[in-house]
């Protein structure tokens, strides 16, 4: 795919949704960090249902610690892998209190050192909470990037590096949200909705579906 076509795709996505946002509900960097950590192999809808009950009771690292590990588990038990996620979030809160003054660090290395936080989660927090031009590649972005031929790669790191290289600076802060939403609602895994896709004529997917 050439540069001109990529810019046209990004321009259309931007025109359609000028201020994209995550579908996870949060009101602080800490709430976002917890929500993203809980969202691994779970839906945003499911995470939001749990955090709507959790955050009014405990939405700071110390608040989670005061709740206790068992108390935290009770709030997130509807989310897949809740036991390991509760352990990670609890340990994360201990580190935030002890080493970071209860603040979420605006630093990749410090974020990735937290339990349950990998590169993707760190990228989401840096991008969404702090406005960094980082691109977190999840299953939706990986699929859309490869299927459209926008940024092909054999794994998420390769796709992330390709996106970093080919996405112009003016689009970098928002591209992650556009591609996720496009993959979630239009370029879906089982059957893409090509007929109602605003970039269908630019997409290089060979097996387009009329829908």
Coordinates of C-alpha atoms in Angstrom, one line a residue:
X1 CA 0.0 0.0 0.0
X2 CA 1.4 3.4 -0.9
X3 CA 1.7 6.5 1.2
X4 CA -1.1 8.4 -0.6
X5 CA -3.6 5.7 0.0
X6 CA -2.7 5.4 3.7
X7 CA -3.2 9.2 4.1
X8 CA -6.6 9.0 2.4
X9 CA -7.7 6.1 4.7
X10 CA -6.6 8.0 7.8
X11 CA -8.2 11.2 6.6
X12 CA -11.5 9.5 6.1
X13 CA -11.4 7.8 9.5
X14 CA -10.5 11.2 11.1
X15 CA -13.3 13.0 9.3
X16 CA -15.8 10.3 10.4
X17 CA -14.6 10.4 14.1
X18 CA -12.5 13.5 14.8
X19 CA -12.1 12.9 18.6
X20 CA -12.1 9.1 19.1
X21 CA -12.0 7.8 22.6
X22 CA -11.6 4.4 24.3
X23 CA -14.8 2.6 25.2
X24 CA -13.4 1.8 28.6
X25 CA -14.9 4.1 31.3
X26 CA -12.4 5.9 33.4
X27 CA -11.9 9.3 35.0
X28 CA -8.2 9.2 36.0
X29 CA -4.9 7.7 34.7
X30 CA -5.2 5.1 37.6
X31 CA -8.7 4.1 36.6
X32 CA -7.6 3.7 33.0
X33 CA -4.6 1.6 34.1
X34 CA -6.8 -0.7 36.1
X35 CA -9.5 -1.0 33.4
X36 CA -6.9 -1.8 30.6
X37 CA -5.3 -4.4 32.9
X38 CA -8.7 -6.0 33.5
X39 CA -9.6 -5.9 29.8
X40 CA -7.0 -8.5 28.6
X41 CA -9.0 -11.3 27.0
X42 CA -12.2 -9.6 28.1
X43 CA -14.7 -7.2 26.5
X44 CA -14.8 -3.5 27.3
X45 CA -18.5 -3.9 28.1
X46 CA -17.7 -6.6 30.7
X47 CA -14.9 -4.5 32.3
X48 CA -17.1 -1.4 32.5
X49 CA -19.9 -3.4 34.3
X50 CA -17.4 -4.4 37.0
X51 CA -15.6 -1.0 37.3
X52 CA -18.9 0.9 37.6
X53 CA -19.2 -0.9 41.0
X54 CA -15.5 -0.9 41.9
X55 CA -14.4 2.6 41.2
X56 CA -17.1 4.4 43.4
X57 CA -15.7 2.3 46.3
X58 CA -12.0 2.2 45.4
X59 CA -10.4 4.3 42.6
X60 CA -6.9 5.0 44.1
X61 CA -4.1 2.6 44.8
X62 CA -4.6 2.9 48.5
X63 CA -8.3 2.5 48.1
X64 CA -7.7 -0.9 46.4
X65 CA -5.3 -1.9 49.1
X66 CA -7.8 -1.0 51.8
X67 CA -10.4 -3.1 50.0
X68 CA -8.1 -6.1 50.3
X69 CA -7.4 -8.8 47.8
X70 CA -10.6 -10.8 48.5
X71 CA -12.7 -7.6 48.3
X72 CA -11.1 -6.8 45.0
X73 CA -11.9 -10.3 43.7
X74 CA -15.5 -9.9 44.6
X75 CA -15.9 -6.8 42.4
X76 CA -14.2 -8.2 39.4
X77 CA -15.3 -11.9 39.5
X78 CA -17.5 -11.5 36.5
X79 CA -14.4 -10.8 34.3
X80 CA -12.4 -13.7 32.8
X81 CA -9.1 -14.6 34.6
X82 CA -10.3 -12.5 37.6
X83 CA -8.1 -14.3 40.1
X84 CA -4.8 -13.6 38.3
X85 CA -6.0 -10.1 37.4
X86 CA -6.9 -9.3 41.0
X87 CA -3.5 -10.5 42.1
X88 CA -1.8 -8.3 39.5
X89 CA -3.9 -5.2 40.3
X90 CA -3.3 -5.6 44.0
X91 CA 0.5 -5.9 43.6
X92 CA 0.4 -3.0 41.1
X93 CA -1.2 -0.8 43.8
X94 CA 1.4 -1.8 46.3
X95 CA 4.2 -0.7 44.0
X96 CA 2.4 2.5 43.0
X97 CA 2.0 3.5 46.7
X98 CA 5.6 2.4 47.7
X99 CA 7.5 3.7 44.7
X100 CA 5.5 6.2 42.8
X101 CA 3.6 8.3 45.4
X102 CA 0.3 6.6 44.4
X103 CA 0.6 8.2 40.9
X104 CA 0.7 6.4 37.6
X105 CA 4.1 7.0 36.1
X106 CA 4.3 8.7 32.7
X107 CA 7.2 6.4 31.8
X108 CA 7.2 3.3 29.6
X109 CA 9.8 1.4 31.6
X110 CA 8.1 2.1 35.0
X111 CA 4.7 1.1 33.6
X112 CA 6.0 -2.2 32.1
X113 CA 7.6 -3.0 35.4
X114 CA 4.1 -3.1 37.0
X115 CA 2.5 -6.6 37.4
X116 CA 0.1 -7.4 34.6
X117 CA 1.3 -4.5 32.5
X118 CA 2.9 -5.4 29.1
X119 CA 3.8 -3.3 26.2
X120 CA 0.2 -3.0 24.9
X121 CA -1.2 -1.8 28.2
X122 CA 1.7 0.7 28.6
X123 CA 1.0 2.0 25.1
X124 CA -2.7 2.5 25.8
X125 CA -2.0 4.3 29.1
X126 CA 0.7 6.6 27.6
X127 CA -1.6 7.3 24.6
X128 CA -5.0 7.7 26.2
X129 CA -4.0 9.2 29.7
X130 CA -1.0 11.2 28.7
X131 CA -1.5 12.0 24.9
X132 CA 1.7 10.2 23.7
X133 CA 1.7 9.2 20.0
X134 CA 2.0 5.5 20.9
X135 CA 0.2 2.8 19.0
X136 CA -1.1 -0.2 21.0
X137 CA -1.7 -3.2 18.7
X138 CA -4.5 -5.5 19.9
X139 CA -6.2 -8.3 17.9
X140 CA -8.5 -5.8 16.1
X141 CA -5.6 -3.5 15.0
X142 CA -3.5 -6.6 14.0
X143 CA -6.3 -7.9 11.9
X144 CA -7.3 -4.6 10.2
X145 CA -3.6 -3.7 9.5
X146 CA -2.9 -7.0 7.8
X147 CA -6.3 -7.5 6.1
X148 CA -6.3 -4.0 4.5
X149 CA -2.6 -4.3 3.8
X150 CA -2.2 -0.9 5.6
X151 CA 0.7 -2.2 7.8
X152 CA 1.5 -5.9 7.5
X153 CA 3.4 -8.0 10.0
X154 CA 3.5 -11.5 11.4
X155 CA 3.1 -10.5 15.0
X156 CA 1.8 -7.5 17.0
X157 CA 5.3 -6.0 17.6
X158 CA 6.0 -6.1 13.8
X159 CA 2.7 -4.4 13.1
X160 CA 3.3 -1.8 15.8
X161 CA 6.7 -1.0 14.3
X162 CA 5.3 -0.7 10.8
X163 CA 2.5 1.6 11.9
X164 CA 5.0 3.8 13.7
X165 CA 6.9 4.1 10.5
X166 CA 4.0 4.6 8.0
X167 CA 1.5 6.7 10.0
X168 CA 2.2 10.5 9.7
X169 CA 2.7 12.4 12.9
X170 CA -0.6 14.3 12.6
X171 CA -2.6 11.0 12.9
X172 CA -0.4 9.1 15.4
X173 CA -2.3 10.1 18.6
X174 CA -5.6 8.9 17.4
X175 CA -4.8 6.1 14.9
X176 CA -4.9 3.4 17.6
X177 CA -8.6 4.3 18.5
X178 CA -9.7 4.5 14.8
X179 CA -8.3 1.1 14.0
X180 CA -9.7 -0.6 17.1
X181 CA -13.2 0.8 16.5
X182 CA -13.0 0.0 12.8
X183 CA -12.0 -3.6 13.6
X184 CA -14.6 -3.9 16.4
X185 CA -17.6 -2.7 14.4
X186 CA -16.8 -2.8 10.6
X187 CA -13.8 -4.9 9.7
X188 CA -15.0 -7.7 12.0
X189 CA -13.2 -11.0 12.4
X190 CA -15.7 -13.5 11.0
X191 CA -17.3 -11.4 8.3
X192 CA -16.2 -7.9 7.5
X193 CA -18.9 -5.4 6.6
X194 CA -17.3 -4.3 3.4
X195 CA -20.4 -2.9 1.8
X196 CA -20.8 -0.4 4.6
X197 CA -17.1 0.4 5.0
X198 CA -16.0 4.0 4.3
X199 CA -12.5 2.8 3.1
X200 CA -13.6 -0.1 1.0
X201 CA -12.4 1.4 -2.2
X202 CA -8.9 1.9 -0.7
X203 CA -8.6 -1.4 1.2
X204 CA -6.5 -4.0 -0.5
X205 CA -8.3 -7.1 0.9
X206 CA -8.9 -9.5 -1.9
X207 CA -11.9 -11.4 -0.6
X208 CA -14.3 -8.5 0.0
X209 CA -17.8 -9.3 1.3
X210 CA -21.0 -7.5 0.1
X211 CA -22.9 -6.5 3.2

